[in-house]
XYZ file of C-alpha atoms in Angstrom:
777
model
C 21.254 -18.352 -35.817
C 24.985 -17.841 -35.328
C 25.851 -15.260 -32.694
C 27.291 -11.937 -33.881
C 31.048 -11.744 -34.249
C 32.588 -9.511 -31.600
C 35.846 -7.557 -31.751
C 38.790 -9.339 -30.189
C 38.895 -6.814 -27.367
C 35.317 -7.684 -26.479
C 36.034 -11.414 -26.571
C 38.872 -11.352 -24.045
C 38.039 -11.731 -20.353
C 34.687 -11.551 -18.627
C 32.090 -9.736 -20.741
C 31.465 -6.122 -19.857
C 27.754 -6.702 -19.352
C 28.559 -8.906 -16.370
C 30.480 -6.136 -14.616
C 28.118 -4.613 -12.003
C 30.326 -1.531 -11.726
C 30.127 -0.652 -15.405
C 27.640 2.050 -16.492
C 24.255 0.625 -17.495
C 24.374 2.045 -21.070
C 27.744 0.351 -21.615
C 26.452 -2.959 -20.275
C 23.398 -2.715 -22.519
C 25.498 -1.965 -25.605
C 27.866 -4.827 -24.855
C 25.086 -7.355 -24.350
C 23.119 -6.197 -27.376
C 26.195 -6.727 -29.513
C 26.372 -10.361 -28.447
C 22.703 -11.253 -28.999
C 21.107 -13.026 -31.930
C 17.889 -11.739 -33.435
C 16.012 -14.607 -31.809
C 17.448 -13.763 -28.403
C 16.492 -10.126 -28.828
C 12.900 -10.865 -29.762
C 12.626 -13.280 -26.838
C 13.289 -10.325 -24.552
C 10.211 -8.551 -25.914
C 7.785 -11.417 -25.370
C 6.300 -12.957 -22.240
C 4.669 -16.077 -20.824
C 1.423 -16.392 -18.860
C -0.795 -19.169 -20.176
C 2.439 -20.135 -21.904
C 3.869 -21.081 -18.518
C 2.443 -24.500 -19.346
C 5.310 -24.911 -21.794
C 7.934 -24.593 -19.057
C 6.233 -26.569 -16.296
C 5.769 -30.177 -15.302
C 2.518 -29.898 -13.426
C 3.035 -26.734 -11.404
C 6.807 -27.104 -11.078
C 9.297 -25.437 -13.366
C 10.933 -27.921 -15.745
C 14.351 -26.837 -17.098
C 14.288 -29.398 -19.893
C 10.895 -28.261 -21.138
C 11.988 -24.633 -20.835
C 15.102 -25.244 -22.922
C 13.061 -27.068 -25.551
C 10.250 -24.505 -25.799
C 12.247 -21.327 -25.104
C 15.698 -21.985 -26.616
C 16.502 -18.270 -26.834
C 15.564 -17.409 -23.263
C 12.568 -15.768 -21.625
C 12.332 -12.015 -21.523
C 9.334 -11.469 -19.313
C 7.174 -13.761 -17.190
C 3.674 -12.792 -16.079
C 2.452 -13.293 -12.510
C 4.559 -16.170 -11.172
C 2.396 -16.271 -8.049
C -0.634 -17.573 -9.916
C -1.103 -21.060 -11.322
C -2.132 -20.054 -14.821
C -0.801 -22.576 -17.266
C -0.927 -25.338 -14.674
C -3.088 -28.417 -15.069
C -6.753 -27.698 -14.460
C -6.186 -23.961 -14.105
C -7.748 -21.954 -16.896
C -7.661 -18.398 -15.599
C -6.022 -17.108 -12.468
C -6.991 -13.501 -11.977
C -8.804 -13.542 -8.663
C -11.147 -15.528 -6.475
C -9.944 -18.203 -4.100
C -6.571 -19.244 -2.740
C -6.674 -22.309 -4.987
C -5.663 -20.022 -7.860
C -2.329 -19.030 -6.309
C 0.939 -20.565 -5.296
C 1.927 -20.218 -1.682
C 4.730 -17.748 -0.924
C 7.249 -20.591 -0.658
C 6.025 -22.133 -3.918
C 6.289 -18.774 -5.677
C 9.868 -18.270 -4.521
C 10.784 -21.818 -5.537
C 9.303 -21.244 -8.995
C 10.995 -17.857 -9.463
C 14.364 -19.149 -8.314
C 14.177 -22.233 -10.507
C 13.408 -20.088 -13.548
C 16.250 -17.686 -12.780
C 18.694 -20.508 -12.139
C 17.861 -21.946 -15.549
C 18.098 -18.521 -17.220
C 21.504 -17.822 -15.703
C 23.024 -21.272 -16.142
C 21.292 -22.918 -19.103
C 20.826 -20.113 -21.611
C 23.631 -18.953 -23.866
C 24.088 -15.451 -22.420
C 22.589 -15.992 -18.965
C 20.076 -13.159 -19.233
C 17.723 -13.229 -16.224
C 13.947 -13.152 -16.567
C 11.856 -10.099 -15.696
C 8.913 -11.083 -13.474
C 5.993 -8.782 -12.743
C 2.978 -8.897 -10.455
C -0.116 -6.833 -9.654
C -0.089 -4.679 -6.501
C -2.892 -2.144 -6.752
C -3.539 -1.995 -2.986
C -1.404 -4.894 -1.854
C 0.520 -7.695 -3.513
C -2.089 -9.787 -5.343
C -0.840 -13.082 -3.972
C -1.643 -15.366 -1.073
C -0.910 -14.155 2.457
C 0.102 -10.663 1.320
C -1.226 -7.653 3.210
C -4.387 -6.192 1.676
C -4.625 -2.442 2.239
C -7.639 -0.234 1.480
C -8.569 -0.019 -2.182
C -6.961 2.788 -4.199
C -9.988 5.074 -4.147
C -10.176 4.725 -0.363
C -6.502 5.592 0.049
C -7.030 8.614 -2.198
C -9.790 9.760 0.143
C -7.280 9.909 2.966
C -5.700 12.934 1.239
C -2.497 11.704 2.887
C 0.472 11.221 0.525
C 2.761 10.176 3.369
C 0.383 7.348 4.251
C 0.353 6.295 0.600
C 4.153 6.302 0.519
C 4.366 4.079 3.612
C 1.699 1.672 2.350
C 3.453 1.232 -0.965
C 6.796 0.665 0.762
C 5.325 -2.300 2.633
C 3.807 -3.621 -0.584
C 7.197 -3.309 -2.271
C 9.057 -5.326 0.325
C 6.446 -8.102 0.310
C 6.649 -8.364 -3.484
C 10.431 -8.141 -3.712
C 10.990 -10.797 -1.069
C 9.494 -13.310 -3.491
C 11.932 -12.296 -6.218
C 9.720 -9.902 -8.204
C 11.264 -6.573 -9.302
C 8.346 -4.991 -11.231
C 4.702 -4.269 -10.361
C 1.863 -3.036 -12.536
C 0.845 -0.182 -10.249
C -0.230 2.555 -9.561
C -3.261 3.626 -11.611
C -3.098 7.388 -12.173
C -6.017 7.704 -14.587
C -8.456 10.388 -13.552
C -11.937 8.844 -13.181
C -14.843 10.865 -14.511
C -17.611 8.313 -14.987
C -18.936 6.248 -12.061
C -20.611 3.798 -14.442
C -17.101 2.568 -15.199
C -16.385 -0.488 -13.069
C -12.714 0.331 -12.582
C -13.280 3.621 -10.757
C -12.253 1.878 -7.514
C -8.730 1.372 -8.897
C -8.125 5.097 -9.309
C -7.228 7.999 -7.057
C -10.406 9.822 -8.079
C -11.383 12.543 -10.507
C -8.906 15.319 -9.811
C -5.589 15.638 -11.700
C -3.723 17.183 -8.767
C -4.884 14.616 -6.226
C -4.072 11.786 -8.652
C -0.635 13.271 -9.262
C 0.219 13.708 -5.587
C -0.967 10.223 -4.691
C 0.791 8.811 -7.744
C 4.094 10.460 -6.840
C 3.840 9.145 -3.285
C 2.938 5.649 -4.484
C 5.905 5.432 -6.844
C 8.290 6.805 -4.232
C 7.049 4.159 -1.828
C 7.535 1.389 -4.354
C 10.824 2.452 -5.937
C 12.419 4.898 -3.506
C 12.833 8.637 -3.889
C 14.520 10.108 -6.965
C 16.003 8.533 -10.055
C 16.821 4.917 -9.197
C 19.937 3.654 -10.983
C 20.126 0.553 -8.795
C 17.006 -0.809 -7.138
C 17.289 -1.345 -3.389
C 16.782 -4.877 -2.080
C 13.349 -4.077 -0.628
C 12.013 -2.021 -3.558
C 10.309 -2.711 -6.875
C 9.925 -0.737 -10.068
C 6.501 0.831 -10.663
C 4.351 0.913 -13.786
C 2.017 3.853 -14.393
C -1.412 2.800 -15.649
C -3.124 3.477 -18.085
C -1.987 6.188 -20.511
C -4.564 7.629 -21.094
C -8.222 8.655 -21.141
C -9.188 5.309 -19.646
C -11.316 6.872 -16.899
C -13.781 8.661 -19.177
C -14.895 5.962 -21.620
C -17.914 6.272 -23.867
C -21.068 5.328 -21.908
C -18.827 4.313 -19.004
C -17.826 1.037 -20.669
C -14.316 -0.277 -20.115
C -11.942 0.101 -23.099
C -14.519 2.174 -25.039
C -13.274 5.281 -26.879
C -12.226 8.073 -24.540
C -14.619 11.036 -24.743
C -12.084 13.834 -24.573
C -12.493 17.384 -25.813
C -9.289 17.526 -27.820
C -5.594 17.879 -27.099
C -6.105 20.719 -24.621
C -8.368 18.500 -22.489
C -5.683 15.824 -22.526
C -3.000 18.266 -21.457
C -5.077 19.998 -18.784
C -6.781 16.986 -17.193
C -5.501 13.577 -18.261
C -1.773 14.137 -18.820
C -0.813 15.938 -15.568
C -0.774 12.904 -13.244
C 1.427 10.948 -15.658
C 3.733 13.885 -16.345
C 4.138 14.761 -12.671
C 4.900 11.190 -11.598
C 7.451 10.782 -14.381
C 9.034 14.177 -13.716
C 9.166 13.948 -9.922
C 9.195 10.229 -9.097
C 10.830 8.765 -12.231
C 8.500 5.799 -12.654
C 10.370 3.006 -14.399
C 7.569 1.788 -16.656
C 4.365 2.986 -18.296
C 1.405 0.965 -19.563
C -0.722 2.419 -22.373
C -4.509 2.255 -22.103
C -6.848 -0.031 -24.022
C -8.993 2.792 -25.372
C -8.661 4.944 -28.437
C -8.325 8.722 -28.576
C -9.581 10.409 -31.745
C -9.478 7.141 -33.672
C -6.046 5.991 -32.534
C -5.686 3.236 -29.888
C -3.065 4.115 -27.311
C -0.910 1.076 -28.100
C -0.398 2.372 -31.653
C -0.348 6.082 -30.845
C 3.062 7.417 -31.878
C 2.158 10.947 -30.851
C 1.076 9.845 -27.365
C 3.908 7.425 -26.600
C 6.600 8.934 -28.784
C 6.168 12.679 -29.152
C 4.673 13.311 -25.716
C 5.822 10.559 -23.340
C 9.332 9.955 -24.668
C 9.799 13.295 -26.391
C 8.318 16.132 -24.341
C 8.586 14.387 -20.980
C 11.906 12.636 -21.610
C 10.709 9.224 -20.412
C 13.404 6.640 -21.094
C 11.915 3.668 -19.264
C 10.002 0.589 -20.333
C 6.605 0.707 -22.035
C 4.715 -2.518 -21.351
C 1.464 -3.395 -23.047
C -1.780 -3.955 -21.222
C -2.812 -7.586 -21.394
C -3.773 -8.505 -24.952
C -3.881 -4.877 -26.078
C -1.375 -5.337 -28.919
C -3.451 -8.165 -30.357
C -6.602 -6.040 -29.957
C -5.240 -3.610 -32.557
C -6.432 -6.337 -34.923
C -9.251 -8.115 -33.090
C -11.119 -5.093 -31.666
C -9.881 -1.844 -33.161
C -9.394 -3.104 -36.695
C -6.402 -0.915 -37.535
C -4.170 -3.962 -38.128
C -4.976 -6.654 -40.673
C -3.397 -9.407 -38.602
C -1.138 -10.158 -35.644
C 2.118 -9.283 -37.430
C 0.674 -5.922 -38.470
C -0.417 -5.279 -34.878
C 3.111 -6.031 -33.719
C 4.550 -3.553 -36.210
C 2.184 -0.784 -35.121
C 2.842 -1.276 -31.406
C 6.614 -1.587 -31.751
C 6.777 1.521 -33.943
C 4.730 3.419 -31.348
C 7.240 2.447 -28.657
C 5.698 -0.551 -26.869
C 8.655 -2.590 -25.607
C 7.052 -5.655 -24.029
C 4.038 -7.582 -25.337
C 2.057 -8.789 -22.319
C 0.842 -11.183 -21.091
C 1.938 -13.908 -23.563
C 3.839 -12.082 -26.290
C 1.677 -13.511 -29.045
C 2.018 -10.735 -31.613
C 5.688 -10.012 -30.953
C 6.654 -13.624 -31.589
C 6.285 -12.781 -35.281
C 9.033 -10.155 -35.160
C 11.908 -12.488 -36.038
C 10.341 -13.330 -39.372
C 9.312 -9.725 -39.951
C 12.835 -8.416 -39.413
C 14.197 -10.987 -41.832
C 11.559 -10.057 -44.374
C 12.529 -6.405 -44.086
C 9.182 -5.343 -42.629
C 10.563 -4.276 -39.221
C 13.807 -2.294 -38.816
C 16.423 -3.865 -36.565
C 16.836 -0.446 -34.963
C 13.332 -0.676 -33.482
C 14.116 -4.106 -32.042
C 17.395 -2.902 -30.561
C 15.782 0.159 -28.993
C 13.089 -1.923 -27.278
C 15.518 -4.634 -26.174
C 17.884 -1.999 -24.874
C 15.209 -0.576 -22.626
C 14.296 -4.042 -21.352
C 17.921 -4.865 -20.585
C 18.467 -1.492 -18.924
C 15.638 -2.174 -16.503
C 17.048 -5.621 -15.716
C 20.474 -4.135 -15.035
C 18.971 -1.372 -12.863
C 17.001 -4.007 -10.947
C 20.219 -5.878 -10.182
C 18.892 -9.075 -11.753
C 22.241 -10.020 -13.291
C 23.762 -10.053 -9.813
C 20.914 -11.222 -7.550
C 17.623 -12.266 -9.162
C 16.459 -14.709 -6.493
C 13.627 -14.565 -4.010
C 14.086 -15.376 -0.334
C 11.447 -17.739 1.062
C 12.527 -17.227 4.670
C 12.415 -13.438 4.304
C 9.017 -13.601 2.598
C 7.644 -15.776 5.388
C 9.010 -13.443 8.049
C 7.782 -10.105 6.734
C 4.686 -10.873 4.655
C 1.634 -9.784 6.607
C 3.734 -9.213 9.721
C 2.777 -7.155 12.775
C 4.076 -3.933 11.239
C 2.170 -4.524 8.010
C -1.057 -5.282 9.877
C -0.672 -2.149 11.982
C -0.191 -0.037 8.875
C -3.185 -1.679 7.178
C -5.290 -0.721 10.205
C -3.953 2.828 10.234
C -4.686 3.152 6.517
C -8.235 1.879 7.032
C -8.815 4.344 9.855
C -7.607 7.276 7.767
C -9.689 6.253 4.732
C -13.147 6.348 6.361
C -15.293 9.310 5.319
C -18.262 10.554 7.342
C -20.820 11.534 4.704
C -23.787 12.386 6.926
C -24.472 12.624 10.643
C -27.468 14.004 12.535
C -25.727 13.443 15.860
C -26.272 9.695 15.945
C -22.520 9.159 15.690
C -20.325 8.507 17.499
C -22.073 5.728 19.364
C -21.376 5.108 23.021
C -20.380 1.572 23.930
C -22.779 0.329 26.566
C -25.633 2.603 25.526
C -27.272 -0.250 23.633
C -27.799 -3.688 25.070
C -28.513 -5.450 21.759
C -26.875 -4.357 18.500
C -28.016 -5.740 15.140
C -25.366 -5.899 12.432
C -27.252 -6.435 9.198
C -26.640 -6.458 5.482
C -24.955 -8.281 2.615
C -21.593 -6.683 3.467
C -21.760 -7.129 7.230
C -20.143 -10.527 7.669
C -17.803 -10.571 4.671
C -14.566 -8.662 4.105
C -14.876 -6.867 0.801
C -11.375 -6.317 -0.553
C -12.157 -5.105 -4.071
C -10.497 -5.827 -7.382
C -6.908 -6.988 -7.749
C -6.982 -8.687 -4.365
C -5.879 -12.075 -3.180
C -6.361 -13.892 0.111
C -4.529 -12.273 3.046
C -3.525 -14.057 6.225
C -6.324 -12.361 8.148
C -9.610 -10.685 7.261
C -11.820 -8.702 9.620
C -15.426 -8.011 8.659
C -17.662 -5.358 10.191
C -19.380 -8.061 12.238
C -16.010 -9.267 13.531
C -14.991 -5.732 14.440
C -18.218 -4.870 16.255
C -18.236 -8.133 18.194
C -14.666 -7.554 19.317
C -15.401 -3.943 20.262
C -18.558 -4.783 22.245
C -17.324 -8.001 23.794
C -18.863 -8.168 27.271
C -20.628 -4.816 26.745
C -23.580 -5.649 24.493
C -25.132 -8.569 22.666
C -24.343 -8.468 18.950
C -26.738 -10.220 16.572
C -26.553 -10.637 12.818
C -28.881 -11.035 9.864
C -27.996 -11.312 6.178
C -30.771 -8.966 5.049
C -30.281 -9.701 1.346
C -27.764 -11.286 -0.937
C -26.515 -9.107 -3.797
C -25.283 -11.759 -6.211
C -25.524 -15.521 -6.359
C -21.741 -15.978 -6.306
C -18.838 -14.472 -4.394
C -16.192 -15.484 -6.954
C -14.841 -12.195 -8.286
C -13.290 -14.011 -11.252
C -16.541 -15.547 -12.466
C -17.539 -14.317 -15.894
C -21.283 -14.427 -15.379
C -22.834 -12.160 -12.740
C -26.340 -13.024 -11.604
C -28.323 -10.983 -9.109
C -29.683 -12.818 -6.092
C -33.180 -14.279 -6.107
C -35.640 -11.492 -5.114
C -38.074 -13.984 -3.586
C -35.374 -15.288 -1.284
C -34.282 -11.737 -0.517
C -37.778 -10.768 0.573
C -37.736 -13.622 3.069
C -34.318 -12.501 4.299
C -35.610 -8.949 4.749
C -38.402 -10.272 6.946
C -35.860 -12.180 9.027
C -33.676 -9.075 9.333
C -36.616 -6.974 10.484
C -37.427 -9.561 13.141
C -33.837 -9.459 14.402
C -33.724 -5.659 14.340
C -37.082 -5.238 16.054
C -35.674 -6.716 19.257
C -32.467 -4.634 19.039
C -31.586 -1.157 20.295
C -29.329 -0.197 17.388
C -29.071 -1.159 13.710
C -25.796 -1.129 11.790
C -26.547 -1.664 8.097
C -23.695 -2.629 5.753
C -24.671 -2.300 2.098
C -23.074 -1.516 -1.239
C -21.275 -3.586 -3.862
C -19.653 -6.938 -4.306
C -16.480 -7.487 -6.269
C -18.758 -8.686 -9.067
C -21.090 -5.688 -9.338
C -18.306 -3.151 -9.846
C -15.144 -4.465 -11.463
C -12.959 -4.514 -14.558
C -14.982 -5.584 -17.579
C -12.096 -7.104 -19.484
C -14.110 -9.040 -22.080
C -17.561 -9.182 -23.608
C -18.266 -12.245 -21.474
C -16.780 -10.641 -18.350
C -18.543 -7.325 -17.782
C -18.083 -4.933 -14.884
C -19.618 -1.579 -15.863
C -23.183 -0.519 -15.088
C -25.803 1.723 -16.664
C -27.291 2.497 -13.246
C -25.654 3.790 -10.087
C -28.092 2.861 -7.344
C -28.212 -0.080 -4.981
C -28.807 -3.523 -6.442
C -30.788 -6.535 -5.275
C -33.428 -5.167 -2.895
C -30.933 -3.309 -0.718
C -33.148 -0.208 -0.823
C -36.074 -2.341 0.296
C -33.985 -3.650 3.174
C -33.127 -0.106 4.238
C -36.762 1.029 4.028
C -37.931 -1.905 6.138
C -35.318 -1.265 8.828
C -35.753 2.509 8.804
C -39.459 1.951 9.342
C -38.763 0.478 12.771
C -37.814 3.926 14.063
C -34.660 2.712 15.800
C -31.210 4.332 15.704
C -29.700 3.302 12.386
C -26.265 3.819 10.842
C -25.445 2.958 7.220
C -21.966 1.774 6.331
C -21.278 2.076 2.610
C -18.921 -0.714 1.544
C -18.524 -0.215 -2.150
C -16.283 0.161 -5.174
C -18.186 2.923 -6.937
C -19.432 6.234 -5.479
C -22.662 5.776 -3.471
C -25.385 7.395 -5.603
C -28.028 6.270 -3.146
C -30.560 9.108 -3.034
C -33.019 7.328 -0.766
C -30.304 6.461 1.752
C -28.784 9.944 1.638
C -32.170 11.541 2.283
C -33.346 9.266 5.089
C -30.402 7.665 6.883
C -29.453 9.425 10.149
C -25.751 8.711 9.622
C -23.614 7.355 6.770
C -19.990 6.249 6.819
C -18.335 5.847 3.418
C -15.928 2.962 3.891
C -15.171 1.918 0.321
C -13.137 -1.319 0.523
C -10.990 -0.876 3.622
C -8.733 -3.900 3.281
C -8.064 -6.773 5.623
C -8.356 -4.707 8.833
C -11.446 -2.807 7.735
C -13.841 -4.338 10.260
C -11.757 -3.136 13.174
C -11.480 0.381 11.759
C -15.223 0.605 11.082
C -16.051 -0.462 14.623
C -13.607 2.112 16.007
C -15.194 4.840 13.887
C -18.707 3.875 14.952
C -17.915 4.050 18.653
C -15.742 7.142 18.522
C -12.401 5.473 19.179
C -11.248 7.270 16.053
C -12.615 10.370 14.372
C -13.218 9.994 10.617
C -11.238 12.516 8.609
C -11.223 11.343 4.990
C -12.783 13.248 2.101
C -14.448 12.234 -1.134
C -11.944 11.965 -4.020
C -14.875 11.983 -6.466
C -18.140 13.791 -6.986
C -21.113 11.606 -6.068
C -23.915 11.836 -8.621
C -27.647 11.628 -8.019
C -28.301 9.593 -11.146
C -26.500 8.146 -14.143
C -27.925 10.775 -16.469
C -25.557 13.338 -14.941
C -22.445 11.405 -16.036
C -19.783 12.389 -16.738
C -19.861 14.749 -13.765
C -16.757 16.290 -12.207
C -16.320 19.305 -9.979
C -13.733 21.093 -12.184
C -16.131 21.609 -15.081
C -16.219 24.538 -17.480
C -18.494 27.547 -16.794
C -20.938 26.597 -19.550
C -21.609 23.161 -17.997
C -23.960 22.162 -15.164
C -26.857 24.421 -16.122
C -29.368 21.852 -14.883
C -32.118 19.539 -16.111
C -35.876 19.556 -16.363
C -37.541 17.563 -13.606
C -34.251 16.644 -11.920
C -31.924 18.078 -9.304
C -28.727 18.747 -11.206
C -26.567 19.190 -8.117
C -24.297 16.411 -6.882
C -25.499 14.170 -4.087
C -22.168 14.803 -2.347
C -19.486 17.194 -3.667
C -15.838 16.467 -4.313
C -13.757 16.966 -1.161
C -16.721 16.492 1.178
C -16.280 14.784 4.528
C -17.550 15.495 8.036
C -16.064 15.033 11.508
C -17.171 14.339 15.058
C -15.686 17.687 15.993
C -16.106 21.155 14.449
C -13.475 23.095 12.571
C -13.397 26.790 11.854
C -11.489 27.699 8.697
C -10.729 31.335 8.102
C -10.500 33.093 4.767
C -7.236 32.771 2.822
C -4.748 35.617 3.024
C -1.921 36.403 0.628
C 1.579 37.508 1.530
C 1.384 39.731 -1.532
C -1.674 40.586 -3.585
C 0.345 40.824 -6.811
C 3.108 38.648 -8.269
C 4.964 38.427 -11.548
C 4.315 35.720 -14.100
C 7.302 33.794 -12.754
C 6.582 34.613 -9.118
C 5.386 32.588 -6.146
C 2.261 33.252 -4.122
C 2.173 32.462 -0.407
C -1.275 31.650 0.955
C -2.168 31.298 4.645
C -5.328 29.690 6.004
C -6.155 29.731 9.727
C -7.863 26.581 10.999
C -9.106 25.846 14.506
C -10.694 22.848 16.191
C -13.621 24.459 18.020
C -15.202 21.172 19.073
C -14.646 18.763 21.916
C -12.741 15.970 20.169
C -9.402 15.694 18.456
C -9.834 15.319 14.736
C -8.458 15.733 11.228
C -9.352 18.355 8.670
C -8.218 18.550 5.054
C -7.601 22.141 4.029
C -8.152 22.367 0.279
C -6.971 25.131 -2.055
C -8.561 25.766 -5.435
C -7.962 28.437 -8.060
C -9.992 30.020 -10.830
C -8.706 32.238 -13.620
C -11.108 35.156 -13.933
C -10.177 35.660 -17.582
C -7.918 33.704 -19.917
C -7.273 33.199 -23.613
C -9.150 29.876 -23.441
C -11.999 28.766 -21.188
C -10.981 27.603 -17.734
C -12.684 25.389 -15.125
C -14.842 27.010 -12.473
C -12.283 25.764 -9.958
C -9.255 23.491 -9.891
C -7.629 21.866 -6.851
C -4.021 22.955 -6.591
C -2.982 22.093 -3.027
C -4.213 20.346 0.096
C -2.986 19.494 3.565
C -4.448 17.134 6.154
C -3.946 18.402 9.689
C -4.676 16.861 13.091
C -5.827 19.240 15.824
C -6.646 18.743 19.484
C -9.746 20.424 20.920
C -9.126 24.158 21.029
C -5.953 23.934 18.967
C -5.330 26.488 16.219
C -2.929 26.348 13.332
C -2.108 28.289 10.211
C -1.770 26.160 7.093
C 0.524 27.676 4.475
C 0.781 26.956 0.771
C 3.379 28.131 -1.751
C 2.066 28.342 -5.281
C 4.646 28.643 -8.057
C 4.276 29.308 -11.779
C 3.298 25.684 -12.422
C 0.170 26.286 -10.347
C -1.039 29.104 -12.584
C 0.115 27.845 -15.986
C -2.535 27.099 -18.598
C -2.474 25.830 -22.189
C -3.285 29.031 -24.068
C -4.926 29.685 -27.421
C -1.662 28.861 -29.192
C -1.364 25.529 -27.301
C 1.566 26.808 -25.285
C 1.876 26.223 -21.552
C 2.226 29.713 -20.103
C 1.290 31.881 -17.156
C -1.024 34.587 -18.437
C -1.433 37.950 -16.729
C -4.758 38.541 -15.037
C -6.738 37.931 -11.885
C -6.801 34.538 -10.196
C -9.301 33.703 -7.486
C -7.732 31.752 -4.623
C -10.332 29.633 -2.809
C -9.829 27.577 0.331
C -12.065 25.436 2.504
C -12.840 21.889 3.558
C -14.671 20.816 0.393
C -15.233 22.065 -3.138
C -18.652 23.296 -1.991
C -17.536 25.230 1.110
C -14.969 27.805 0.087
C -13.818 31.322 0.950
C -11.762 33.342 -1.479
C -9.374 36.164 -2.163
C -7.893 37.517 -5.368
C -4.349 37.409 -6.703
C -3.151 39.652 -9.509
C -0.571 38.219 -11.898
C 1.208 40.939 -13.839
């Protein structure tokens, strides 16, 4: 197609879009005016498996790229993996063989950008993206604790620093956009993706989400991305974390628009309002019959309209095509493309299949050019803001120098330390090094480093066994037994998941008992594998579960070891909340470790022997059984009445977490017992460390509206602060609560502060609170 004819003034001299000092809207308008329809549509599509069309083997081939992509490449999916290469079918996880090395990734990125700048008509650079849920999902990158573990730290500053390190490792390889963080609230532990979230509470998810985006992008509205930052993508808008029966992508079970606005929207709105996330990814699921990728009200009226979001909306992988293949609201791929584009989806990931039909649809009059221009304009704006027209290249030497460096490792260890939660302790912990001459480290998660979903292969990995051996070197003999295997494979990308042979496991339990019988102390590491709790992204790749207990004879292993009558500590290494009733009832001590990242073994050993004092809290409610799901602490007053023949209480409440020291929290006091509807309440909470060790406590503040025009939760977290106190130290924690804290969506669906009485509750968990009352006039 012949390029558009430009005014003479626009034809003279260097084009405006190449001027880095010109305003971004002017550069976008200038470039749009020069583009053909084919070039515009190319900006809205992507390549993943399609990388095969631009490669010779695993190397980028400019000639093949020019032949297969004559109008340029808008978006390229995961350059660090080998998908599209010979012999590589999928590349979503598993072994290092699935990824390029850092140097190979930079060489590939730079070759693509060189071709885009020099060999395409307008020299438009390519937008690359990667995954970075809890570390850059690429070889040698630092793997931090999984998202749910970081949420349990209740430490936004830690989150901000972790994400800053992730950003610099990603950007060094030439990548300006990541698909992170996940700010879905998670209300069903059967769902395999619960580990990717910041838990069940809207406020906690919002605070962690704001910190994560600020760490990735920088603070405030970013008009020009710094050299060590990346743009963030909020996932997944919305309802993803409460799917029907806990099954990934199933319809979201939501009690109407008010439920969306009170529970599911706040994390997204807060991150967009305060941290200005550059991109948003809609969710796979449907809400009230409308899949998110075709939901004009959700993406248009709310996201772009009410919240003023002007960034990029990128599709989840294959979700546009699923409007036809799963949801059945589109007759074919072209119809799916029309629905998604009209709803506001700008980029069709991962391979742009549906959007490749847009050229023909525009010519046939089925898609307005204005919709194309709006989407392309947003894509170009992000590329200009990322500085790709000036400097799109990666730096192999920089990547080699800073990826997984000493600073990153130290932060990964700090994050692991601050993410460990002490669930139960009868005084067994902390252990004293030297008190036991022979220590048995047993279990399917003892000698392996569980990293969780969206992980790659870091430079170093430290298992519990590694950590204990290093800690007790020269002090005690450390022995190991497998105990049981959970699954037959350790490949997290494998489609089929098969539980380990129970006959073999019974033999392994006997061996473990023999090892433990001659030991003075048993450390039992049990939980999940990356196969038994994961993203179920296809019917042949499942990850959700109907049950919540331990799999593969792990309970039998615990019973056999507990029967020996020796000191025993359970370390929960898991992706879903530990609904292990037998363990909770009988184990003397339990540490919830989640997936602690590459340095997790060291942190666990330090926590066991009292070198650190666990201070994390539970970011989710832990159920007793699957029949309680969905279960969340901020339920309505009519819920949680109980069941026949079952204990309806949670196994562990939201916000729970113990310490090796004792804290005394006083009742909350108000600076004023009455405020106006636009006023601010000041709340003070005295806290003292009355034990013998330094430690951390998380002071949590909840509110409850005594009366309102619509029903309100029994409590809602509105503020928290993690404090570190020396033995005998006292401090007063202060909170300022503005109108946004007390606003509700009233009976007219307006967000207002209603007059009335609000109960202010503070404590160290949702189940241990003291209260006072605030009058709002």
